CSV table of C-alpha atoms in Angstrom, one decimal:
chain,number,residue,atom,x,y,z
A,1101,MET,CA,-0.3,0.2,0.0
A,1102,GLY,CA,1.3,3.2,-0.8
A,1103,ASN,CA,1.8,6.3,0.8
A,1104,LYS,CA,2.0,9.5,-0.3
A,1105,PHE,CA,3.8,11.1,2.9
A,1106,LEU,CA,6.3,8.8,2.2
A,1107,GLU,CA,6.9,9.5,-1.4
A,1108,GLY,CA,8.5,12.3,-3.3
A,1109,ASN,CA,9.9,14.9,-1.3
A,1110,PHE,CA,8.1,13.6,1.8
A,1111,ALA,CA,10.4,10.8,1.5
A,1112,PRO,CA,13.5,10.6,4.5
A,1113,VAL,CA,16.7,11.3,3.8
A,1114,SER,CA,19.1,9.1,4.8
A,1115,ARG,CA,22.0,11.6,6.2
A,1116,GLU,CA,23.3,14.0,8.4
A,1117,HIS,CA,25.8,16.9,6.6
A,1118,THR,CA,28.1,19.3,8.4
A,1119,ILE,CA,28.6,21.5,5.2
A,1120,THR,CA,31.0,24.7,5.5
A,1121,ASP,CA,31.2,25.5,2.0
A,1122,LEU,CA,28.1,26.5,0.3
A,1123,ALA,CA,27.6,27.8,-2.9
A,1124,VAL,CA,25.4,31.1,-3.2
A,1125,THR,CA,23.9,33.0,-6.2
A,1126,GLY,CA,23.6,36.7,-5.5
A,1127,ARG,CA,24.2,38.5,-2.7
A,1128,ILE,CA,23.1,37.6,1.0
A,1129,PRO,CA,22.2,40.7,2.7
A,1130,ASP,CA,25.1,42.1,5.7
A,1131,PHE,CA,22.2,42.7,8.4
A,1132,LEU,CA,21.5,38.4,8.3
A,1133,ASP,CA,23.5,37.5,11.6
A,1134,GLY,CA,21.9,34.4,12.7
A,1135,ARG,CA,20.9,31.1,12.1
A,1136,TYR,CA,17.5,29.6,9.8
A,1137,LEU,CA,16.3,26.9,11.6
A,1138,ARG,CA,13.4,24.6,10.4
A,1139,ASN,CA,12.3,21.3,11.6
A,1140,GLY,CA,10.2,18.1,10.3
A,1141,PRO,CA,9.6,14.5,10.1
A,1142,ASN,CA,12.8,12.4,9.3
A,1143,PRO,CA,11.7,8.6,10.1
A,1144,LEU,CA,15.0,7.2,10.8
A,1145,SER,CA,14.1,3.4,10.6
A,1146,GLU,CA,12.0,1.7,8.0
A,1147,VAL,CA,8.2,2.3,8.4
A,1148,ASP,CA,5.3,0.5,7.9
A,1149,PRO,CA,3.6,2.8,4.7
A,1150,ALA,CA,-0.2,1.7,5.7
A,1151,ALA,CA,0.4,2.9,9.7
A,1152,TYR,CA,2.4,6.0,8.7
A,1153,HIS,CA,1.5,9.5,9.7
A,1154,TRP,CA,3.3,12.2,8.4
A,1155,PHE,CA,2.8,14.1,11.9
A,1156,MET,CA,4.6,11.2,13.6
A,1157,GLY,CA,8.1,10.9,11.9
A,1158,ASP,CA,11.1,11.3,14.1
A,1159,GLY,CA,12.4,14.9,14.0
A,1160,MET,CA,15.1,16.6,12.5
A,1161,VAL,CA,15.9,20.0,12.4
A,1162,HIS,CA,18.2,21.8,9.6
A,1163,GLY,CA,19.7,24.9,9.8
A,1164,VAL,CA,22.0,27.2,7.9
A,1165,ARG,CA,24.0,30.1,9.8
A,1166,LEU,CA,24.9,33.4,8.0
A,1167,ARG,CA,26.8,36.6,8.9
A,1168,ASP,CA,28.9,38.8,7.4
A,1169,GLY,CA,27.0,38.6,4.0
A,1170,LYS,CA,28.2,34.6,4.0
A,1171,ALA,CA,26.6,31.1,4.7
A,1172,GLU,CA,28.9,29.9,7.2
A,1173,TRP,CA,27.4,26.2,7.6
A,1174,TYR,CA,24.4,24.0,6.7
A,1175,ARG,CA,23.4,21.4,9.4
A,1176,ASN,CA,20.9,18.9,9.8
A,1177,ARG,CA,20.3,17.0,12.6
A,1178,TRP,CA,18.1,14.0,14.2
A,1179,VAL,CA,16.3,15.3,17.3
A,1180,ARG,CA,17.8,12.4,19.5
A,1181,ASN,CA,15.0,11.2,21.9
A,1182,PRO,CA,15.8,7.7,23.3
A,1183,ALA,CA,15.0,5.9,20.7
A,1184,VAL,CA,16.6,7.7,18.2
A,1185,ALA,CA,19.5,8.0,20.0
A,1186,ALA,CA,20.1,4.1,20.5
A,1187,MET,CA,19.3,3.4,16.8
A,1188,LEU,CA,21.8,5.6,15.8
A,1189,ASN,CA,24.2,4.1,18.1
A,1190,GLY,CA,23.4,0.9,16.8
A,1191,GLU,CA,21.4,-0.6,19.8
A,1192,ASP,CA,18.3,-2.1,20.2
A,1193,ALA,CA,15.6,1.0,20.3
A,1194,SER,CA,12.4,-1.2,20.8
A,1195,ARG,CA,11.9,-0.6,24.4
A,1196,PHE,CA,11.1,2.7,23.8
A,1197,CYS,CA,7.8,3.5,23.1
A,1198,GLY,CA,5.3,6.2,23.7
A,1199,LEU,CA,6.8,9.4,25.1
A,1200,ASP,CA,10.4,8.5,24.7
A,1201,ALA,CA,9.7,7.7,21.0
A,1202,LEU,CA,7.8,10.3,19.9
A,1203,GLY,CA,9.8,12.9,17.7
A,1204,ALA,CA,10.4,17.0,18.4
A,1205,ASN,CA,9.5,17.0,15.0
A,1206,THR,CA,7.3,20.3,14.3
A,1207,ASN,CA,8.7,23.5,15.5
A,1208,VAL,CA,12.4,25.0,16.3
A,1209,ILE,CA,12.8,28.3,18.3
A,1210,GLY,CA,15.0,30.2,19.9
A,1211,HIS,CA,14.1,31.3,23.7
A,1212,ALA,CA,16.4,32.6,26.7
A,1213,GLY,CA,19.1,31.8,24.9
A,1214,LYS,CA,18.3,28.1,24.0
A,1215,THR,CA,17.3,26.8,21.0
A,1216,LEU,CA,14.1,24.3,21.4
A,1217,ALA,CA,13.4,21.7,18.8
A,1218,LEU,CA,9.4,21.6,19.6
A,1219,VAL,CA,6.1,19.2,19.4
A,1220,GLU,CA,2.9,18.8,20.7
A,1221,ALA,CA,0.2,16.4,22.3
A,1222,GLY,CA,2.2,15.7,25.5
A,1223,ALA,CA,5.3,15.0,24.4
A,1224,PRO,CA,8.9,16.3,25.4
A,1225,ILE,CA,10.5,19.0,23.9
A,1226,TYR,CA,14.3,19.4,23.2
A,1227,GLU,CA,17.0,21.6,24.0
A,1228,LEU,CA,19.7,21.6,21.0
A,1229,THR,CA,23.1,23.4,21.0
A,1230,ASP,CA,23.6,26.0,18.6
A,1231,GLU,CA,25.2,23.9,16.2
A,1232,LEU,CA,21.9,21.3,16.3
A,1233,ASP,CA,23.4,18.8,18.6
A,1234,THR,CA,21.1,17.4,21.4
A,1235,VAL,CA,21.4,18.4,24.9
A,1236,GLY,CA,18.4,17.0,26.4
A,1237,ARG,CA,14.8,17.1,27.3
A,1238,CYS,CA,13.3,20.7,28.2
A,1239,ASP,CA,10.8,21.3,31.1
A,1240,PHE,CA,12.1,25.3,31.8
A,1241,ASP,CA,14.2,24.2,34.4
A,1242,GLY,CA,11.4,22.3,36.5
A,1243,THR,CA,9.0,24.8,36.1
A,1244,LEU,CA,6.5,23.7,33.3
A,1245,PRO,CA,6.2,19.3,34.0
A,1246,GLY,CA,5.0,17.4,31.1
A,1247,GLY,CA,4.7,18.1,27.2
A,1248,TYR,CA,4.4,21.7,25.7
A,1249,THR,CA,3.2,23.1,22.3
A,1250,ALA,CA,4.5,23.3,18.6
A,1251,HIS,CA,3.6,26.8,18.4
A,1252,PRO,CA,4.0,29.2,21.0
A,1253,LYS,CA,3.7,33.0,20.5
A,1254,ARG,CA,6.4,35.7,21.5
A,1255,ASP,CA,4.8,38.6,22.7
A,1256,PRO,CA,6.6,41.1,20.9
A,1257,ARG,CA,6.3,44.3,23.7
A,1258,THR,CA,7.5,41.6,26.9
A,1259,GLY,CA,9.5,39.1,24.9
A,1260,GLU,CA,7.7,36.3,26.8
A,1261,LEU,CA,6.2,33.2,25.0
A,1262,HIS,CA,2.6,32.2,25.4
A,1263,ALA,CA,1.3,28.9,24.9
A,1264,VAL,CA,-1.8,26.5,24.6
A,1265,SER,CA,-0.9,22.6,25.3
A,1266,TYR,CA,-3.1,19.8,25.1
A,1267,PHE,CA,-2.6,16.4,25.7
A,1268,PHE,CA,-5.3,13.2,25.3
A,1269,GLY,CA,-4.1,12.4,29.1
A,1270,MET,CA,-5.5,15.7,30.8
A,1271,GLY,CA,-9.3,15.1,29.7
A,1272,ASN,CA,-11.4,17.7,28.7
A,1273,LYS,CA,-8.8,20.2,29.4
A,1274,VAL,CA,-6.2,22.1,27.9
A,1275,GLN,CA,-3.4,24.4,29.6
A,1276,TYR,CA,-2.6,28.0,29.1
A,1277,SER,CA,1.0,29.0,29.5
A,1278,VAL,CA,3.0,32.2,29.8
A,1279,ILE,CA,7.2,31.5,29.9
A,1280,ASP,CA,9.1,34.6,30.9
A,1281,VAL,CA,12.1,35.8,29.1
A,1282,GLU,CA,14.7,33.6,31.8
A,1283,GLY,CA,13.1,30.6,30.3
A,1284,HIS,CA,10.5,30.1,33.2
A,1285,ALA,CA,6.7,29.3,34.0
A,1286,ARG,CA,5.2,32.5,35.2
A,1287,ARG,CA,2.0,31.4,35.2
A,1288,THR,CA,-0.2,28.8,33.7
A,1289,VAL,CA,-4.1,28.2,33.4
A,1290,ASP,CA,-6.2,25.0,32.7
A,1291,VAL,CA,-8.9,25.8,30.4
A,1292,GLU,CA,-12.1,23.3,30.1
A,1293,VAL,CA,-13.1,22.5,26.5
A,1294,THR,CA,-15.5,20.0,25.2
A,1295,GLY,CA,-14.1,16.6,25.3
A,1296,SER,CA,-10.0,15.8,24.0
A,1297,PRO,CA,-9.3,18.4,20.9
A,1298,MET,CA,-6.3,18.3,18.8
A,1299,MET,CA,-5.6,21.9,19.3
A,1300,HIS,CA,-2.5,22.3,17.2
A,1301,ASP,CA,-2.4,26.2,17.4
A,1302,PHE,CA,-4.2,28.9,19.0
A,1303,SER,CA,-4.2,33.2,19.0
A,1304,LEU,CA,-3.0,36.0,20.7
A,1305,THR,CA,-4.2,39.5,20.7
A,1306,GLU,CA,-2.9,42.3,23.1
A,1307,ARG,CA,-6.0,41.5,25.4
A,1308,HIS,CA,-6.8,38.5,25.1
A,1309,VAL,CA,-6.1,34.3,24.3
A,1310,VAL,CA,-8.1,32.7,21.7
A,1311,PHE,CA,-9.0,29.0,21.8
A,1312,TYR,CA,-9.8,26.5,18.6
A,1313,ASP,CA,-11.8,23.9,20.0
A,1314,LEU,CA,-12.7,22.2,16.9
A,1315,PRO,CA,-13.5,19.0,15.6
A,1316,VAL,CA,-10.5,16.6,15.2
A,1317,THR,CA,-10.4,14.7,18.7
A,1318,PHE,CA,-8.7,11.9,20.3
A,1319,ASN,CA,-10.1,8.8,18.9
A,1320,ALA,CA,-9.7,5.8,21.7
A,1321,GLU,CA,-10.3,3.2,18.5
A,1322,MET,CA,-7.4,4.4,16.8
A,1323,ALA,CA,-5.1,4.4,19.8
A,1324,VAL,CA,-6.2,1.0,21.1
A,1325,ALA,CA,-5.6,-0.2,17.4
A,1326,ALA,CA,-2.1,0.8,17.1
A,1327,SER,CA,-1.0,-0.4,20.6
A,1328,VAL,CA,-3.2,-3.4,21.9
A,1329,PRO,CA,-3.9,-6.9,20.9
A,1330,SER,CA,-7.1,-7.4,18.8
A,1331,ALA,CA,-8.9,-9.6,21.7
A,1332,LEU,CA,-8.2,-7.0,24.4
A,1333,ARG,CA,-9.2,-3.8,22.4
A,1334,THR,CA,-13.1,-3.3,23.7
A,1335,PRO,CA,-12.1,-3.2,27.4
A,1336,ALA,CA,-8.9,-1.0,26.2
A,1337,LYS,CA,-11.0,1.4,24.7
A,1338,LEU,CA,-13.4,1.8,27.4
A,1339,VAL,CA,-10.0,2.6,29.4
A,1340,VAL,CA,-8.9,5.2,27.3
A,1341,SER,CA,-12.3,6.4,26.7
A,1342,ALA,CA,-12.6,7.5,30.3
A,1343,MET,CA,-9.4,9.1,30.1
A,1344,VAL,CA,-10.7,12.3,27.6
A,1345,GLY,CA,-13.0,13.7,30.8
A,1346,LYS,CA,-15.9,11.1,30.7
A,1347,VAL,CA,-14.5,9.1,34.1
A,1348,ARG,CA,-11.9,10.1,36.3
A,1349,VAL,CA,-9.0,7.3,36.3
A,1350,PRO,CA,-6.0,7.4,38.1
A,1351,ASP,CA,-2.8,8.8,36.5
A,1352,PRO,CA,-1.1,5.6,36.1
A,1353,VAL,CA,-3.8,4.1,33.5
A,1354,THR,CA,-2.7,7.4,31.6
A,1355,ALA,CA,0.8,6.8,31.7
A,1356,MET,CA,0.1,3.0,30.7
A,1357,MET,CA,-1.1,3.7,27.3
A,1358,ALA,CA,1.0,6.6,26.6
A,1359,ARG,CA,3.8,4.4,26.6
A,1360,LYS,CA,2.0,2.1,24.2
A,1361,ILE,CA,1.8,4.3,21.5
A,1362,GLY,CA,4.7,3.9,18.9
A,1363,ALA,CA,6.4,6.9,17.0
A,1364,ASN,CA,5.9,6.7,13.4
A,1365,GLY,CA,2.5,4.8,13.4
A,1366,GLY,CA,-0.9,6.4,13.4
A,1367,LEU,CA,-2.2,9.5,14.6
A,1368,PRO,CA,-4.5,8.5,17.5
A,1369,TYR,CA,-6.9,11.8,16.3
A,1370,ARG,CA,-9.9,12.0,13.7
A,1371,TRP,CA,-12.8,14.2,12.6
A,1372,ASP,CA,-15.7,14.2,15.1
A,1373,PRO,CA,-18.6,15.3,13.1
A,1374,LYS,CA,-20.3,15.1,16.4
A,1375,TYR,CA,-18.3,17.4,18.2
A,1376,PRO,CA,-19.2,21.4,18.2
A,1377,ALA,CA,-16.9,23.6,16.6
A,1378,ARG,CA,-16.2,26.8,18.4
A,1379,ILE,CA,-13.7,29.1,19.4
A,1380,GLY,CA,-13.1,30.7,23.2
A,1381,VAL,CA,-12.0,34.3,24.1
A,1382,MET,CA,-10.4,34.8,27.4
A,1383,PRO,CA,-8.7,37.8,29.0
A,1384,ARG,CA,-4.7,37.7,28.9
A,1385,GLU,CA,-5.3,37.7,32.9
A,1386,GLY,CA,-8.3,35.6,33.1
A,1387,GLY,CA,-9.1,31.8,34.2
A,1388,SER,CA,-11.1,29.1,32.6
A,1389,GLY,CA,-14.6,30.6,34.1
A,1390,ASP,CA,-13.6,34.0,32.2
A,1391,VAL,CA,-14.0,32.2,28.8
A,1392,ARG,CA,-16.9,33.0,26.4
A,1393,TRP,CA,-17.4,30.4,23.9
A,1394,PHE,CA,-18.4,31.1,20.2
A,1395,GLU,CA,-19.8,28.9,17.6
A,1396,VAL,CA,-18.4,28.5,14.0
A,1397,GLU,CA,-19.2,26.3,11.1
A,1398,PRO,CA,-17.4,23.0,11.5
A,1399,CYS,CA,-13.6,23.4,10.2
A,1400,TYR,CA,-9.9,22.5,11.3
A,1401,VAL,CA,-7.5,24.9,11.7
A,1402,PHE,CA,-4.1,24.3,12.1
A,1403,HIS,CA,-2.5,27.6,11.9
A,1404,PRO,CA,-3.8,31.3,12.2
A,1405,LEU,CA,-1.9,34.1,10.2
A,1406,ASN,CA,-2.5,36.7,13.4
A,1407,ALA,CA,-5.0,38.1,15.7
A,1408,TYR,CA,-5.5,41.4,16.8
A,1409,ASP,CA,-8.1,43.5,18.7
A,1410,ASP,CA,-10.3,45.9,17.1
A,1411,GLY,CA,-12.5,47.7,19.8
A,1412,ASP,CA,-15.0,45.4,21.1
A,1413,SER,CA,-14.2,42.4,18.6
A,1414,VAL,CA,-11.3,40.0,18.1
A,1415,VAL,CA,-10.2,39.5,14.0
A,1416,LEU,CA,-8.8,36.5,13.4
A,1417,ASP,CA,-7.1,35.5,10.5
A,1418,VAL,CA,-7.3,32.0,10.0
A,1419,VAL,CA,-6.2,29.2,7.4
A,1420,ARG,CA,-9.6,27.4,7.6
A,1421,HIS,CA,-9.5,23.2,6.3
A,1422,PRO,CA,-13.3,21.9,5.4
A,1423,LYS,CA,-12.1,18.9,7.6
A,1424,MET,CA,-9.2,17.1,8.8
A,1425,PHE,CA,-8.3,13.2,9.2
A,1426,ASP,CA,-11.9,12.0,8.2
A,1427,ARG,CA,-10.9,9.8,5.0
A,1428,GLU,CA,-7.3,10.6,4.4
A,1429,LEU,CA,-5.6,9.4,7.9
A,1430,HIS,CA,-1.8,9.6,6.4
A,1431,GLY,CA,-1.4,13.2,6.6
A,1432,PRO,CA,-3.7,16.6,5.9
A,1433,ASP,CA,-5.6,16.1,2.5
A,1434,GLU,CA,-9.1,16.7,3.4
A,1435,GLY,CA,-9.8,19.6,0.3
A,1436,GLY,CA,-8.0,22.9,-0.2
A,1437,PRO,CA,-7.3,25.4,2.8
A,1438,THR,CA,-8.4,28.8,2.7
A,1439,LEU,CA,-7.6,32.5,4.0
A,1440,ASP,CA,-10.4,33.1,6.2
A,1441,ARG,CA,-11.4,36.1,8.5
A,1442,TRP,CA,-13.4,35.6,11.6
A,1443,THR,CA,-14.5,38.8,13.3
A,1444,VAL,CA,-15.7,38.0,16.5
A,1445,ASP,CA,-18.2,40.6,18.1
A,1446,LEU,CA,-17.7,40.4,21.9
A,1447,THR,CA,-21.0,42.6,22.1
A,1448,ALA,CA,-23.1,40.8,19.9
A,1449,GLY,CA,-22.3,37.4,21.0
A,1450,LYS,CA,-21.7,36.1,17.6
A,1451,VAL,CA,-18.8,35.5,14.8
A,1452,LEU,CA,-18.7,36.8,11.4
A,1453,GLU,CA,-16.9,34.4,8.6
A,1454,GLU,CA,-15.6,35.4,5.3
A,1455,ARG,CA,-13.6,33.9,2.9
A,1456,LEU,CA,-10.5,36.2,2.0
A,1457,ASP,CA,-8.7,34.0,-0.5
A,1458,ASP,CA,-10.2,30.5,-2.1
A,1459,ARG,CA,-6.7,29.5,-3.3
A,1460,GLY,CA,-5.4,26.9,-1.2
A,1461,GLN,CA,-2.4,27.8,1.0
A,1462,GLU,CA,-1.0,26.8,4.3
A,1463,PHE,CA,2.1,27.7,6.5
A,1464,PRO,CA,0.8,31.4,7.0
A,1465,ARG,CA,3.4,33.9,8.9
A,1466,VAL,CA,3.4,37.6,9.3
A,1467,ASP,CA,5.7,40.0,10.8
A,1468,GLU,CA,6.6,38.7,14.2
A,1469,ARG,CA,7.0,42.5,15.8
A,1470,LEU,CA,3.2,42.4,14.8
A,1471,VAL,CA,2.0,39.1,16.9
A,1472,GLY,CA,-1.3,40.0,18.5
A,1473,ARG,CA,-1.2,43.2,17.0
A,1474,HIS,CA,-3.1,44.6,13.3
A,1475,HIS,CA,-1.2,43.5,10.5
A,1476,ARG,CA,-0.5,44.9,7.0
A,1477,TYR,CA,1.2,42.1,5.1
A,1478,GLY,CA,0.9,37.9,5.3
A,1479,TYR,CA,2.7,35.4,3.6
A,1480,ALA,CA,1.7,31.7,2.9
A,1481,MET,CA,3.0,28.9,1.0
A,1482,SER,CA,0.3,27.6,-1.6
A,1483,ALA,CA,-1.0,24.2,-1.1
A,1484,ASP,CA,-2.6,21.6,-3.6
A,1485,GLY,CA,-5.4,19.9,-1.0
A,1486,GLY,CA,-3.8,19.7,2.5
A,1487,ALA,CA,0.2,19.7,2.5
A,1488,ASN,CA,1.5,19.4,-1.1
A,1489,PRO,CA,3.4,22.3,-1.8
A,1490,GLY,CA,1.6,24.1,-4.6
A,1491,GLY,CA,5.0,25.6,-6.1
A,1492,SER,CA,4.8,29.4,-5.3
A,1493,LEU,CA,4.3,31.8,-2.5
A,1494,LEU,CA,1.5,34.2,-1.7
A,1495,LYS,CA,1.9,37.6,-0.3
A,1496,HIS,CA,-1.5,39.1,1.1
A,1497,ASP,CA,-2.2,42.9,1.7
A,1498,PHE,CA,-5.1,43.4,3.9
A,1499,GLN,CA,-4.9,46.9,3.3
A,1500,THR,CA,-5.6,47.1,-0.5
A,1501,GLY,CA,-6.9,43.6,-0.1
A,1502,SER,CA,-4.1,42.3,-3.0
A,1503,ARG,CA,-2.9,39.3,-3.6
A,1504,GLU,CA,0.9,38.9,-5.2
A,1505,GLU,CA,2.2,35.6,-6.3
A,1506,ARG,CA,6.1,34.4,-6.5
A,1507,ALA,CA,6.1,31.3,-8.6
A,1508,PHE,CA,9.6,29.2,-8.3
A,1509,GLY,CA,9.0,27.5,-11.8
A,1510,ALA,CA,10.0,24.0,-13.0
A,1511,GLY,CA,8.4,22.1,-10.6
A,1512,ARG,CA,10.2,23.7,-7.5
A,1513,GLN,CA,8.4,23.2,-4.4
A,1514,PRO,CA,8.8,26.0,-1.7
A,1515,GLY,CA,7.7,25.4,2.1
A,1516,GLU,CA,7.3,27.7,4.7
A,1517,PHE,CA,8.6,31.0,4.5
A,1518,VAL,CA,9.8,33.6,7.4
A,1519,PHE,CA,9.9,37.5,7.3
A,1520,VAL,CA,13.4,39.5,8.8
A,1521,PRO,CA,13.1,42.9,9.2
A,1522,CYS,CA,16.0,44.9,7.8
A,1523,HIS,CA,16.3,46.5,11.3
A,1524,GLU,CA,14.8,46.5,14.3
A,1525,ASP,CA,12.8,49.2,13.6
A,1526,ALA,CA,12.2,48.6,9.8
A,1527,ALA,CA,8.8,49.0,8.3
A,1528,GLU,CA,6.5,45.9,8.1
A,1529,ASP,CA,7.8,45.1,4.7
A,1530,ASP,CA,11.1,46.3,4.7
A,1531,GLY,CA,13.2,43.3,4.9
A,1532,VAL,CA,13.4,39.7,3.3
A,1533,LEU,CA,11.3,36.6,3.6
A,1534,MET,CA,13.7,33.3,3.8
A,1535,GLY,CA,12.9,29.4,2.9
A,1536,PHE,CA,13.6,25.9,1.4
A,1537,VAL,CA,12.6,25.5,-2.1
A,1538,PHE,CA,12.9,22.4,-3.2
A,1539,ASP,CA,14.3,21.7,-7.2
A,1540,PRO,CA,12.8,18.2,-8.2
A,1541,ALA,CA,15.5,18.0,-11.3
A,1542,THR,CA,18.6,18.1,-8.8
A,1543,GLN,CA,17.2,16.6,-5.4
A,1544,ARG,CA,18.2,19.7,-4.1
A,1545,SER,CA,16.9,22.3,-1.7
A,1546,ASP,CA,18.1,25.8,-1.6
A,1547,LEU,CA,17.5,28.4,1.2
A,1548,THR,CA,15.8,31.2,-1.0
A,1549,ILE,CA,16.3,34.8,0.4
A,1550,LEU,CA,13.7,36.9,-1.3
A,1551,ASP,CA,13.3,40.9,-1.1
A,1552,ALA,CA,10.0,41.0,0.7
A,1553,GLY,CA,9.0,44.3,-0.8
A,1554,THR,CA,9.2,42.7,-4.6
A,1555,LEU,CA,9.6,39.5,-3.9
A,1556,GLU,CA,12.4,39.1,-6.2
A,1557,THR,CA,15.3,36.5,-5.4
A,1558,VAL,CA,18.2,38.2,-3.7
A,1559,ALA,CA,20.4,35.4,-2.8
A,1560,ALA,CA,20.0,31.5,-3.2
A,1561,ILE,CA,22.4,29.4,-0.9
A,1562,HIS,CA,22.4,25.7,-2.3
A,1563,LEU,CA,22.4,23.0,-0.1
A,1564,PRO,CA,24.4,19.4,-0.7
A,1565,ASP,CA,21.0,17.3,-0.5
A,1566,ARG,CA,17.2,17.9,-0.3
A,1567,VAL,CA,15.2,19.2,2.9
A,1568,PRO,CA,12.4,16.9,3.0
A,1569,ASN,CA,8.7,18.5,3.3
A,1570,GLY,CA,8.4,19.7,6.6
A,1571,PHE,CA,6.7,21.6,9.2
A,1572,HIS,CA,7.8,25.0,11.2
A,1573,GLY,CA,11.0,27.1,10.9
A,1574,ASN,CA,12.7,30.5,12.1
A,1575,TRP,CA,15.4,32.9,12.3
A,1576,VAL,CA,17.1,33.0,15.5
A,1577,ALA,CA,19.3,35.9,15.5
A,1578,ALA,CA,22.8,35.6,17.1
A,1579,GLY,CA,22.5,36.8,20.5
């Protein structure tokens, strides 16, 4: 049985590189001093195509160091959780499963002087060195035990990281947290939701936290099918169902099931048409009882572009999928994702849903200096279906309502692009966009740098191998 999430540029690469002699076309801007980092799934061992889900692959971080107009190095490294470390050392890794085997494969950020490889759903995140070697698990110096999220948002005013984390063992709760600039949790709030949703991301404004409680939920049947002999699946399903808020169960039961869910297998979350689709708005300093819930049309949102307060309304620009993990259980592919705007009228108690762009797109980004504030520009990768790169980068001007498109040509496939201003006080569109572009003709990728204003290529750093289709990355400026 084929699995497109193991084919083409979804297929993993088999080598780690350290390359210090990189060919460059064009001129790398002198103001770029730091590392462009990107994370994604890259299974180390052979996987079963019938069972593999794209989100479950071992994590691999790719990085390029830029300084003084030069590309100093390219490195790619597996994130060495216990299972990956054992395999790379030639040891038997079969004893590792559950949280010790799930890869930190979704995002990579810099915070409080550390480089962090992130994942969600209760799995551990990992600290890396500046050169991408694994240091070990990160729990923010013991201040935030348990898992974290793949999508924290940095408040540009305070520098703190805000996040919403989920885990099926938490039952019908998710956790909002704030990590201070020293890398310690200063605030956590448990928020009740309908059941056990896959809350991949959230939104932050200057005054509010926004929760997306949508109909992709933990599926007990899928979880036990992946980890329990067939004769025991009915009672096991009842036990697992109890953990999502229906019945209180001891923590050891949750821990037992977490140990049995293996890496590189199926994702135990699925579309649930009976689950209500809604968004919650909570004051930043509020608690679970302060959340106001608003119904929306059934859909799924992996990634908001940005959000901001507008008087008594909260404006949410999101990439909306009509469904997720309903028929396609190997990765996102349930119809074209569109760019929508949801305006939450806090006075009238309703949500206005508008379509901004019906072109398929994903991995939306905004100038990080404007997170939670009114933005003019946004950027997204064109997408065919749910996750296939569509060959171009889209730039949205929300002031004029226009859209520009930069096609890369000849079958080339861009991933997520991030914006980097040319200096701290530069205008919103004054800087560069950067991201990896895969060329199927050469089976290699470039780190491509574009002028954010014109979308013309400024420079391309040519890598010795391809960077597989993956998830998220960031520019981490030198400290």
